[in-house]
Amino acid sequence: MKKIKIIFFGSGKFSPEYLKALEAGGWEVSAKIGRDLPSAAEFKKLNPELGIIAYFGKIIPKETLELFPLGVLNVHHSLLPKLRGPAPVQAAFLAGDEKTGVTIIRAAEKADAGDIVASREVAILPDDTYLSLERRLIETGTKLLLEILPDYVAGRISPQKQDESLATYSKIIKTQDGKIDWENPADEIHRQIRALNPEPGTFTFFGEKRLIISEAGLEKTSHPEPPGKVLKDNLVFKIAAKDGFIKPLKIKLEGKKETTPQAFLLGYPQVLHAILT
């Protein structure tokens, strides 16, 4: 394996997974860039050859990209050009997609718009949550990166331009995106819960207090109940939405510890027949 100077860019909590995979695969990482980008002069002193980005969250300026003879590879968790941007995994859930994937591109000045080096599909399973899907994407992405690196470094891969007409975008997820609207379809709310936990979390209001629902099941059925109505469901409870019910599995009342719906009912029996907002 040819020894080259690799600079790794990563600041997200999952970026070490890619770094560990590179090192385990025999690739020597000569510098690791976390939050602040060094100046172009500082980069020149490193004599970089190849850059690799995973969970970095910043656009690398053109003058910096040009310092890498082999370019800078960016690992993105979507099937580009679909779902460019900061939250592609959550966006895939919210859109109801049945598949997503990993795309490795040559980084360009425009975010996630570089030429495609390789991509691989990953199915979104019915019981997937954000964390379970992210872990599977990391497993796929690290394997794909290690597979393509020897051929890429040797110049045996010809990156392909993205079709700009097919580009879609994800947005930054904010706290208010986790607010549940019980007038929405139950399957849409279920996807919201799967997508936005553990961060920023999905919530509703029980009286004046925020009730966080971090995990839930789904019951799809027509019913006459008003949106947000809490009903007994054997030893637990379910919440009415359009065309179905959300069945909490893990919940947390503001200021309290996370608990089960059974334990919550024991402490707050008045939740039954309440209207959550």
PDB file of C-alpha atoms in Angstrom:
ATOM      1  CA  MET A   1       0.000   0.000   0.000  1.00  0.00           C
ATOM      2  CA  LYS A   2       1.394   3.384  -1.011  1.00  0.00           C
ATOM      3  CA  LYS A   3       2.191   5.634   1.938  1.00  0.00           C
ATOM      4  CA  ILE A   4       0.462   8.985   1.518  1.00  0.00           C
ATOM      5  CA  LYS A   5      -0.151  11.900   3.832  1.00  0.00           C
ATOM      6  CA  ILE A   6      -3.814  11.879   4.794  1.00  0.00           C
ATOM      7  CA  ILE A   7      -5.464  14.766   6.624  1.00  0.00           C
ATOM      8  CA  PHE A   8      -8.696  13.768   8.399  1.00  0.00           C
ATOM      9  CA  PHE A   9     -11.478  16.305   8.965  1.00  0.00           C
ATOM     10  CA  GLY A  10     -14.113  15.351  11.542  1.00  0.00           C
ATOM     11  CA  SER A  11     -15.802  17.028  14.498  1.00  0.00           C
ATOM     12  CA  GLY A  12     -19.066  15.107  14.966  1.00  0.00           C
ATOM     13  CA  LYS A  13     -19.529  12.441  17.628  1.00  0.00           C
ATOM     14  CA  PHE A  14     -19.466   9.683  14.981  1.00  0.00           C
ATOM     15  CA  SER A  15     -16.402  10.933  13.103  1.00  0.00           C
ATOM     16  CA  PRO A  16     -13.984   8.786  15.196  1.00  0.00           C
ATOM     17  CA  GLU A  17     -15.606   5.687  13.664  1.00  0.00           C
ATOM     18  CA  TYR A  18     -14.225   6.662  10.260  1.00  0.00           C
ATOM     19  CA  LEU A  19     -10.857   7.619  11.719  1.00  0.00           C
ATOM     20  CA  LYS A  20     -10.543   4.262  13.499  1.00  0.00           C
ATOM     21  CA  ALA A  21     -11.531   2.405  10.321  1.00  0.00           C
ATOM     22  CA  LEU A  22      -8.836   4.202   8.304  1.00  0.00           C
ATOM     23  CA  GLU A  23      -6.151   3.421  10.836  1.00  0.00           C
ATOM     24  CA  ALA A  24      -7.302  -0.185  11.220  1.00  0.00           C
ATOM     25  CA  GLY A  25      -7.175  -0.498   7.439  1.00  0.00           C
ATOM     26  CA  GLY A  26      -3.506   0.447   7.401  1.00  0.00           C
ATOM     27  CA  TRP A  27      -3.860   4.064   6.259  1.00  0.00           C
ATOM     28  CA  GLU A  28      -1.672   6.528   8.119  1.00  0.00           C
ATOM     29  CA  VAL A  29      -3.415   9.722   9.159  1.00  0.00           C
ATOM     30  CA  SER A  30      -0.782  12.418   9.578  1.00  0.00           C
ATOM     31  CA  ALA A  31      -3.093  15.143  10.939  1.00  0.00           C
ATOM     32  CA  LYS A  32      -6.594  15.373  12.379  1.00  0.00           C
ATOM     33  CA  ILE A  33      -8.615  18.561  12.012  1.00  0.00           C
ATOM     34  CA  GLY A  34     -11.413  18.978  14.554  1.00  0.00           C
ATOM     35  CA  ARG A  35     -13.200  22.299  14.780  1.00  0.00           C
ATOM     36  CA  ASP A  36     -10.966  25.117  13.538  1.00  0.00           C
ATOM     37  CA  LEU A  37      -9.429  25.042  10.081  1.00  0.00           C
ATOM     38  CA  PRO A  38      -5.713  25.924   9.992  1.00  0.00           C
ATOM     39  CA  SER A  39      -4.609  28.664   7.589  1.00  0.00           C
ATOM     40  CA  ALA A  40      -3.521  27.735   4.059  1.00  0.00           C
ATOM     41  CA  ALA A  41       0.070  28.439   5.106  1.00  0.00           C
ATOM     42  CA  GLU A  42      -0.204  25.963   8.024  1.00  0.00           C
ATOM     43  CA  PHE A  43      -1.662  23.335   5.662  1.00  0.00           C
ATOM     44  CA  LYS A  44       1.266  23.771   3.273  1.00  0.00           C
ATOM     45  CA  LYS A  45       3.678  22.874   6.073  1.00  0.00           C
ATOM     46  CA  LEU A  46       1.888  19.541   6.432  1.00  0.00           C
ATOM     47  CA  ASN A  47       2.499  18.676   2.756  1.00  0.00           C
ATOM     48  CA  PRO A  48      -0.951  17.049   2.502  1.00  0.00           C
ATOM     49  CA  GLU A  49      -1.762  14.641  -0.306  1.00  0.00           C
ATOM     50  CA  LEU A  50      -5.296  13.417   0.430  1.00  0.00           C
ATOM     51  CA  GLY A  51      -8.038  14.750   2.675  1.00  0.00           C
ATOM     52  CA  ILE A  52     -10.944  12.750   4.081  1.00  0.00           C
ATOM     53  CA  ILE A  53     -14.048  14.364   5.597  1.00  0.00           C
ATOM     54  CA  ALA A  54     -16.515  12.567   7.870  1.00  0.00           C
ATOM     55  CA  TYR A  55     -19.015  14.510  10.019  1.00  0.00           C
ATOM     56  CA  PHE A  56     -17.096  17.780   9.750  1.00  0.00           C
ATOM     57  CA  GLY A  57     -19.985  20.210   9.233  1.00  0.00           C
ATOM     58  CA  LYS A  58     -17.960  22.983   7.614  1.00  0.00           C
ATOM     59  CA  ILE A  59     -17.237  23.933   4.029  1.00  0.00           C
ATOM     60  CA  ILE A  60     -13.534  23.804   3.225  1.00  0.00           C
ATOM     61  CA  PRO A  61     -12.480  26.827   1.139  1.00  0.00           C
ATOM     62  CA  LYS A  62     -11.385  26.336  -2.466  1.00  0.00           C
ATOM     63  CA  GLU A  63      -7.838  27.543  -1.774  1.00  0.00           C
ATOM     64  CA  THR A  64      -7.473  24.837   0.891  1.00  0.00           C
ATOM     65  CA  LEU A  65      -8.937  22.088  -1.309  1.00  0.00           C
ATOM     66  CA  GLU A  66      -6.417  22.980  -4.006  1.00  0.00           C
ATOM     67  CA  LEU A  67      -3.538  22.138  -1.650  1.00  0.00           C
ATOM     68  CA  PHE A  68      -4.389  18.410  -1.864  1.00  0.00           C
ATOM     69  CA  PRO A  69      -2.915  16.766  -5.015  1.00  0.00           C
ATOM     70  CA  LEU A  70      -5.312  13.820  -4.614  1.00  0.00           C
ATOM     71  CA  GLY A  71      -8.233  16.011  -3.592  1.00  0.00           C
ATOM     72  CA  VAL A  72     -10.436  15.738  -0.522  1.00  0.00           C
ATOM     73  CA  LEU A  73     -12.956  12.913  -0.188  1.00  0.00           C
ATOM     74  CA  ASN A  74     -16.201  13.617   1.674  1.00  0.00           C
ATOM     75  CA  VAL A  75     -18.318  10.765   3.066  1.00  0.00           C
ATOM     76  CA  HIS A  76     -21.986  11.797   3.035  1.00  0.00           C
ATOM     77  CA  HIS A  77     -24.887   9.729   4.394  1.00  0.00           C
ATOM     78  CA  SER A  78     -27.371   9.968   1.543  1.00  0.00           C
ATOM     79  CA  LEU A  79     -27.621   8.929  -2.092  1.00  0.00           C
ATOM     80  CA  LEU A  80     -26.395  12.169  -3.609  1.00  0.00           C
ATOM     81  CA  PRO A  81     -27.552  14.365  -5.206  1.00  0.00           C
ATOM     82  CA  LYS A  82     -30.560  13.594  -2.999  1.00  0.00           C
ATOM     83  CA  LEU A  83     -30.542  15.108   0.491  1.00  0.00           C
ATOM     84  CA  ARG A  84     -27.484  17.298   0.505  1.00  0.00           C
ATOM     85  CA  GLY A  85     -26.978  19.303   3.664  1.00  0.00           C
ATOM     86  CA  PRO A  86     -26.579  18.840   7.426  1.00  0.00           C
ATOM     87  CA  ALA A  87     -29.235  16.266   8.404  1.00  0.00           C
ATOM     88  CA  PRO A  88     -29.717  13.740   5.577  1.00  0.00           C
ATOM     89  CA  VAL A  89     -30.496  10.750   7.808  1.00  0.00           C
ATOM     90  CA  GLN A  90     -33.257  12.527   9.719  1.00  0.00           C
ATOM     91  CA  ALA A  91     -34.608  13.969   6.465  1.00  0.00           C
ATOM     92  CA  ALA A  92     -34.827  10.493   4.906  1.00  0.00           C
ATOM     93  CA  PHE A  93     -36.986   9.322   7.835  1.00  0.00           C
ATOM     94  CA  LEU A  94     -39.216  12.389   7.746  1.00  0.00           C
ATOM     95  CA  ALA A  95     -39.778  11.994   4.002  1.00  0.00           C
ATOM     96  CA  GLY A  96     -40.858   8.380   4.434  1.00  0.00           C
ATOM     97  CA  ASP A  97     -38.040   7.081   2.225  1.00  0.00           C
ATOM     98  CA  GLU A  98     -37.535   3.323   2.061  1.00  0.00           C
ATOM     99  CA  LYS A  99     -33.837   3.586   1.319  1.00  0.00           C
ATOM    100  CA  THR A 100     -30.886   5.903   1.724  1.00  0.00           C
ATOM    101  CA  GLY A 101     -27.186   5.240   1.447  1.00  0.00           C
ATOM    102  CA  VAL A 102     -23.611   6.451   1.547  1.00  0.00           C
ATOM    103  CA  THR A 103     -21.962   8.557  -1.145  1.00  0.00           C
ATOM    104  CA  ILE A 104     -18.279   9.386  -1.314  1.00  0.00           C
ATOM    105  CA  ILE A 105     -17.543  12.525  -3.323  1.00  0.00           C
ATOM    106  CA  ARG A 106     -14.605  14.743  -4.133  1.00  0.00           C
ATOM    107  CA  ALA A 107     -15.273  17.788  -1.962  1.00  0.00           C
ATOM    108  CA  ALA A 108     -16.053  20.990  -3.829  1.00  0.00           C
ATOM    109  CA  GLU A 109     -16.605  24.573  -2.749  1.00  0.00           C
ATOM    110  CA  LYS A 110     -20.382  24.055  -2.848  1.00  0.00           C
ATOM    111  CA  ALA A 111     -21.585  21.775  -0.051  1.00  0.00           C
ATOM    112  CA  ASP A 112     -22.109  18.129  -1.052  1.00  0.00           C
ATOM    113  CA  ALA A 113     -22.000  19.010  -4.759  1.00  0.00           C
ATOM    114  CA  GLY A 114     -18.691  17.396  -5.726  1.00  0.00           C
ATOM    115  CA  ASP A 115     -18.171  14.594  -8.226  1.00  0.00           C
ATOM    116  CA  ILE A 116     -19.260  11.124  -7.073  1.00  0.00           C
ATOM    117  CA  VAL A 117     -16.478   8.592  -6.443  1.00  0.00           C
ATOM    118  CA  ALA A 118     -18.673   5.768  -5.106  1.00  0.00           C
ATOM    119  CA  SER A 119     -22.073   5.129  -3.529  1.00  0.00           C
ATOM    120  CA  ARG A 120     -23.942   2.279  -1.886  1.00  0.00           C
ATOM    121  CA  GLU A 121     -27.614   1.870  -0.939  1.00  0.00           C
ATOM    122  CA  VAL A 122     -28.841   1.100   2.580  1.00  0.00           C
ATOM    123  CA  ALA A 123     -32.448   0.074   3.268  1.00  0.00           C
ATOM    124  CA  ILE A 124     -34.472   1.916   5.917  1.00  0.00           C
ATOM    125  CA  LEU A 125     -36.100  -0.861   7.947  1.00  0.00           C
ATOM    126  CA  PRO A 126     -39.577  -0.535   9.523  1.00  0.00           C
ATOM    127  CA  ASP A 127     -38.125  -0.726  13.040  1.00  0.00           C
ATOM    128  CA  ASP A 128     -35.160   1.555  12.374  1.00  0.00           C
ATOM    129  CA  THR A 129     -34.499   4.583  14.553  1.00  0.00           C
ATOM    130  CA  TYR A 130     -32.066   7.368  13.788  1.00  0.00           C
ATOM    131  CA  LEU A 131     -29.340   5.678  15.837  1.00  0.00           C
ATOM    132  CA  SER A 132     -29.796   2.202  14.368  1.00  0.00           C
ATOM    133  CA  LEU A 133     -29.789   3.551  10.818  1.00  0.00           C
ATOM    134  CA  GLU A 134     -26.816   5.844  11.464  1.00  0.00           C
ATOM    135  CA  ARG A 135     -24.825   2.906  12.813  1.00  0.00           C
ATOM    136  CA  ARG A 136     -25.608   0.842   9.720  1.00  0.00           C
ATOM    137  CA  LEU A 137     -24.637   3.747   7.462  1.00  0.00           C
ATOM    138  CA  ILE A 138     -21.327   4.067   9.312  1.00  0.00           C
ATOM    139  CA  GLU A 139     -20.681   0.344   8.877  1.00  0.00           C
ATOM    140  CA  THR A 140     -21.454   0.635   5.162  1.00  0.00           C
ATOM    141  CA  GLY A 141     -19.525   3.884   4.758  1.00  0.00           C
ATOM    142  CA  THR A 142     -16.332   2.708   6.441  1.00  0.00           C
ATOM    143  CA  LYS A 143     -16.295  -0.476   4.355  1.00  0.00           C
ATOM    144  CA  LEU A 144     -16.944   1.460   1.145  1.00  0.00           C
ATOM    145  CA  LEU A 145     -14.203   3.972   1.929  1.00  0.00           C
ATOM    146  CA  LEU A 146     -11.625   1.262   2.555  1.00  0.00           C
ATOM    147  CA  GLU A 147     -12.705  -0.581  -0.605  1.00  0.00           C
ATOM    148  CA  ILE A 148     -12.291   2.378  -2.937  1.00  0.00           C
ATOM    149  CA  LEU A 149      -9.199   4.062  -1.465  1.00  0.00           C
ATOM    150  CA  PRO A 150      -6.533   1.884  -3.173  1.00  0.00           C
ATOM    151  CA  ASP A 151      -8.090   2.356  -6.612  1.00  0.00           C
ATOM    152  CA  TYR A 152      -8.768   6.035  -6.001  1.00  0.00           C
ATOM    153  CA  VAL A 153      -5.191   6.758  -4.915  1.00  0.00           C
ATOM    154  CA  ALA A 154      -3.898   4.807  -7.917  1.00  0.00           C
ATOM    155  CA  GLY A 155      -6.031   6.904 -10.277  1.00  0.00           C
ATOM    156  CA  ARG A 156      -8.218   4.009 -11.375  1.00  0.00           C
ATOM    157  CA  ILE A 157     -11.532   5.718 -10.485  1.00  0.00           C
ATOM    158  CA  SER A 158     -13.102   8.429 -12.617  1.00  0.00           C
ATOM    159  CA  PRO A 159     -15.487  10.504 -10.451  1.00  0.00           C
ATOM    160  CA  GLN A 160     -18.863  11.276 -12.062  1.00  0.00           C
ATOM    161  CA  LYS A 161     -20.610  14.643 -11.943  1.00  0.00           C
ATOM    162  CA  GLN A 162     -23.854  14.909  -9.989  1.00  0.00           C
ATOM    163  CA  ASP A 163     -27.085  15.664 -11.810  1.00  0.00           C
ATOM    164  CA  GLU A 164     -27.968  19.086 -10.388  1.00  0.00           C
ATOM    165  CA  SER A 165     -31.564  18.768 -11.582  1.00  0.00           C
ATOM    166  CA  LEU A 166     -32.080  15.919  -9.071  1.00  0.00           C
ATOM    167  CA  ALA A 167     -30.578  17.715  -6.075  1.00  0.00           C
ATOM    168  CA  THR A 168     -32.662  17.965  -2.891  1.00  0.00           C
ATOM    169  CA  TYR A 169     -31.666  19.379   0.478  1.00  0.00           C
ATOM    170  CA  SER A 170     -31.926  18.640   4.178  1.00  0.00           C
ATOM    171  CA  LYS A 171     -32.036  21.389   6.779  1.00  0.00           C
ATOM    172  CA  ILE A 172     -30.562  21.943  10.196  1.00  0.00           C
ATOM    173  CA  ILE A 173     -32.780  20.251  12.788  1.00  0.00           C
ATOM    174  CA  LYS A 174     -33.949  22.638  15.507  1.00  0.00           C
ATOM    175  CA  THR A 175     -35.678  22.066  18.844  1.00  0.00           C
ATOM    176  CA  GLN A 176     -39.041  23.227  17.506  1.00  0.00           C
ATOM    177  CA  ASP A 177     -38.914  20.516  14.831  1.00  0.00           C
ATOM    178  CA  GLY A 178     -39.500  18.022  17.633  1.00  0.00           C
ATOM    179  CA  LYS A 179     -42.910  19.465  18.606  1.00  0.00           C
ATOM    180  CA  ILE A 180     -45.594  16.874  17.823  1.00  0.00           C
ATOM    181  CA  ASP A 181     -48.731  18.021  16.033  1.00  0.00           C
ATOM    182  CA  TRP A 182     -51.397  15.426  16.856  1.00  0.00           C
ATOM    183  CA  GLU A 183     -53.463  16.516  13.849  1.00  0.00           C
ATOM    184  CA  ASN A 184     -50.816  14.965  11.601  1.00  0.00           C
ATOM    185  CA  PRO A 185     -51.110  11.357  10.391  1.00  0.00           C
ATOM    186  CA  ALA A 186     -49.949   8.811  12.959  1.00  0.00           C
ATOM    187  CA  ASP A 187     -47.340   7.292  10.633  1.00  0.00           C
ATOM    188  CA  GLU A 188     -45.847  10.756  10.040  1.00  0.00           C
ATOM    189  CA  ILE A 189     -45.582  11.365  13.794  1.00  0.00           C
ATOM    190  CA  HIS A 190     -44.046   7.913  14.223  1.00  0.00           C
ATOM    191  CA  ARG A 191     -41.359   8.772  11.650  1.00  0.00           C
ATOM    192  CA  GLN A 192     -40.752  12.064  13.469  1.00  0.00           C
ATOM    193  CA  ILE A 193     -40.144  10.203  16.738  1.00  0.00           C
ATOM    194  CA  ARG A 194     -37.823   7.707  15.041  1.00  0.00           C
ATOM    195  CA  ALA A 195     -35.918  10.492  13.282  1.00  0.00           C
ATOM    196  CA  LEU A 196     -35.417  13.092  16.011  1.00  0.00           C
ATOM    197  CA  ASN A 197     -34.337  11.074  19.019  1.00  0.00           C
ATOM    198  CA  PRO A 198     -32.126  11.334  20.974  1.00  0.00           C
ATOM    199  CA  GLU A 199     -31.546  14.859  19.614  1.00  0.00           C
ATOM    200  CA  PRO A 200     -33.348  17.246  19.667  1.00  0.00           C
ATOM    201  CA  GLY A 201     -36.117  14.963  20.938  1.00  0.00           C
ATOM    202  CA  THR A 202     -39.846  14.847  20.190  1.00  0.00           C
ATOM    203  CA  PHE A 203     -42.298  16.325  22.642  1.00  0.00           C
ATOM    204  CA  THR A 204     -45.844  17.342  23.408  1.00  0.00           C
ATOM    205  CA  PHE A 205     -47.410  19.173  26.359  1.00  0.00           C
ATOM    206  CA  PHE A 206     -49.214  17.523  29.255  1.00  0.00           C
ATOM    207  CA  GLY A 207     -50.748  20.512  30.961  1.00  0.00           C
ATOM    208  CA  GLU A 208     -47.974  23.095  31.119  1.00  0.00           C
ATOM    209  CA  LYS A 209     -45.132  20.565  31.189  1.00  0.00           C
ATOM    210  CA  ARG A 210     -43.236  19.176  28.244  1.00  0.00           C
ATOM    211  CA  LEU A 211     -43.644  15.417  27.791  1.00  0.00           C
ATOM    212  CA  ILE A 212     -40.835  13.890  25.754  1.00  0.00           C
ATOM    213  CA  ILE A 213     -41.688  10.747  23.799  1.00  0.00           C
ATOM    214  CA  SER A 214     -38.367   9.182  22.795  1.00  0.00           C
ATOM    215  CA  GLU A 215     -39.624   5.818  21.578  1.00  0.00           C
ATOM    216  CA  ALA A 216     -43.068   4.699  20.437  1.00  0.00           C
ATOM    217  CA  GLY A 217     -45.062   2.137  18.526  1.00  0.00           C
ATOM    218  CA  LEU A 218     -47.640   2.794  15.837  1.00  0.00           C
ATOM    219  CA  GLU A 219     -51.250   1.641  15.480  1.00  0.00           C
ATOM    220  CA  LYS A 220     -52.782   2.528  12.139  1.00  0.00           C
ATOM    221  CA  THR A 221     -56.577   2.569  12.273  1.00  0.00           C
ATOM    222  CA  SER A 222     -59.467   4.948  11.723  1.00  0.00           C
ATOM    223  CA  HIS A 223     -61.103   6.273  14.887  1.00  0.00           C
ATOM    224  CA  PRO A 224     -63.370   9.116  16.085  1.00  0.00           C
ATOM    225  CA  GLU A 225     -61.105  10.417  18.873  1.00  0.00           C
ATOM    226  CA  PRO A 226     -59.885  14.054  18.889  1.00  0.00           C
ATOM    227  CA  PRO A 227     -56.184  14.697  18.159  1.00  0.00           C
ATOM    228  CA  GLY A 228     -53.996  14.295  21.250  1.00  0.00           C
ATOM    229  CA  LYS A 229     -56.591  12.347  23.284  1.00  0.00           C
ATOM    230  CA  VAL A 230     -54.974   9.823  25.664  1.00  0.00           C
ATOM    231  CA  LEU A 231     -56.703   6.440  25.886  1.00  0.00           C
ATOM    232  CA  LYS A 232     -56.099   3.343  28.018  1.00  0.00           C
ATOM    233  CA  ASP A 233     -54.444   0.536  26.086  1.00  0.00           C
ATOM    234  CA  ASN A 234     -54.209  -2.549  28.310  1.00  0.00           C
ATOM    235  CA  LEU A 235     -51.651  -1.606  31.010  1.00  0.00           C
ATOM    236  CA  VAL A 236     -50.333   1.372  29.084  1.00  0.00           C
ATOM    237  CA  PHE A 237     -51.831   4.159  26.972  1.00  0.00           C
ATOM    238  CA  LYS A 238     -51.966   5.467  23.425  1.00  0.00           C
ATOM    239  CA  ILE A 239     -52.437   8.913  21.920  1.00  0.00           C
ATOM    240  CA  ALA A 240     -54.843   9.730  19.109  1.00  0.00           C
ATOM    241  CA  ALA A 241     -53.562  11.168  15.837  1.00  0.00           C
ATOM    242  CA  LYS A 242     -55.008  11.229  12.342  1.00  0.00           C
ATOM    243  CA  ASP A 243     -55.644   7.694  11.051  1.00  0.00           C
ATOM    244  CA  GLY A 244     -54.108   5.980  14.059  1.00  0.00           C
ATOM    245  CA  PHE A 245     -52.489   6.079  17.462  1.00  0.00           C
ATOM    246  CA  ILE A 246     -49.010   6.600  18.867  1.00  0.00           C
ATOM    247  CA  LYS A 247     -48.145   4.113  21.622  1.00  0.00           C
ATOM    248  CA  PRO A 248     -45.359   5.545  23.843  1.00  0.00           C
ATOM    249  CA  LEU A 249     -42.648   3.123  24.958  1.00  0.00           C
ATOM    250  CA  LYS A 250     -40.207   5.560  26.588  1.00  0.00           C
ATOM    251  CA  ILE A 251     -41.354   8.898  27.987  1.00  0.00           C
ATOM    252  CA  LYS A 252     -39.993  11.665  30.170  1.00  0.00           C
ATOM    253  CA  LEU A 253     -41.896  14.444  31.863  1.00  0.00           C
ATOM    254  CA  GLU A 254     -40.033  17.751  32.044  1.00  0.00           C
ATOM    255  CA  GLY A 255     -37.808  17.749  35.143  1.00  0.00           C
ATOM    256  CA  LYS A 256     -38.197  14.006  35.733  1.00  0.00           C
ATOM    257  CA  LYS A 257     -36.316  10.854  34.693  1.00  0.00           C
ATOM    258  CA  GLU A 258     -37.208   8.804  31.630  1.00  0.00           C
ATOM    259  CA  THR A 259     -39.672   6.040  32.416  1.00  0.00           C
ATOM    260  CA  THR A 260     -42.046   3.483  30.966  1.00  0.00           C
ATOM    261  CA  PRO A 261     -45.706   4.230  30.196  1.00  0.00           C
ATOM    262  CA  GLN A 262     -46.741   1.767  32.936  1.00  0.00           C
ATOM    263  CA  ALA A 263     -44.737   3.632  35.567  1.00  0.00           C
ATOM    264  CA  PHE A 264     -45.927   6.976  34.237  1.00  0.00           C
ATOM    265  CA  LEU A 265     -49.557   5.915  34.605  1.00  0.00           C
ATOM    266  CA  LEU A 266     -48.966   5.002  38.239  1.00  0.00           C
ATOM    267  CA  GLY A 267     -47.580   8.453  38.974  1.00  0.00           C
ATOM    268  CA  TYR A 268     -49.911  10.443  36.726  1.00  0.00           C
ATOM    269  CA  PRO A 269     -53.216   8.567  36.331  1.00  0.00           C
ATOM    270  CA  GLN A 270     -54.828  11.860  35.285  1.00  0.00           C
ATOM    271  CA  VAL A 271     -53.091  11.557  31.909  1.00  0.00           C
ATOM    272  CA  LEU A 272     -55.872   9.166  30.835  1.00  0.00           C
ATOM    273  CA  HIS A 273     -58.499  11.028  28.781  1.00  0.00           C
ATOM    274  CA  ALA A 274     -56.356  14.184  28.805  1.00  0.00           C
ATOM    275  CA  ILE A 275     -55.729  16.067  25.559  1.00  0.00           C
ATOM    276  CA  LEU A 276     -52.037  16.506  24.852  1.00  0.00           C
ATOM    277  CA  THR A 277     -51.119  19.635  22.904  1.00  0.00           C
TER     278      THR A 277
END
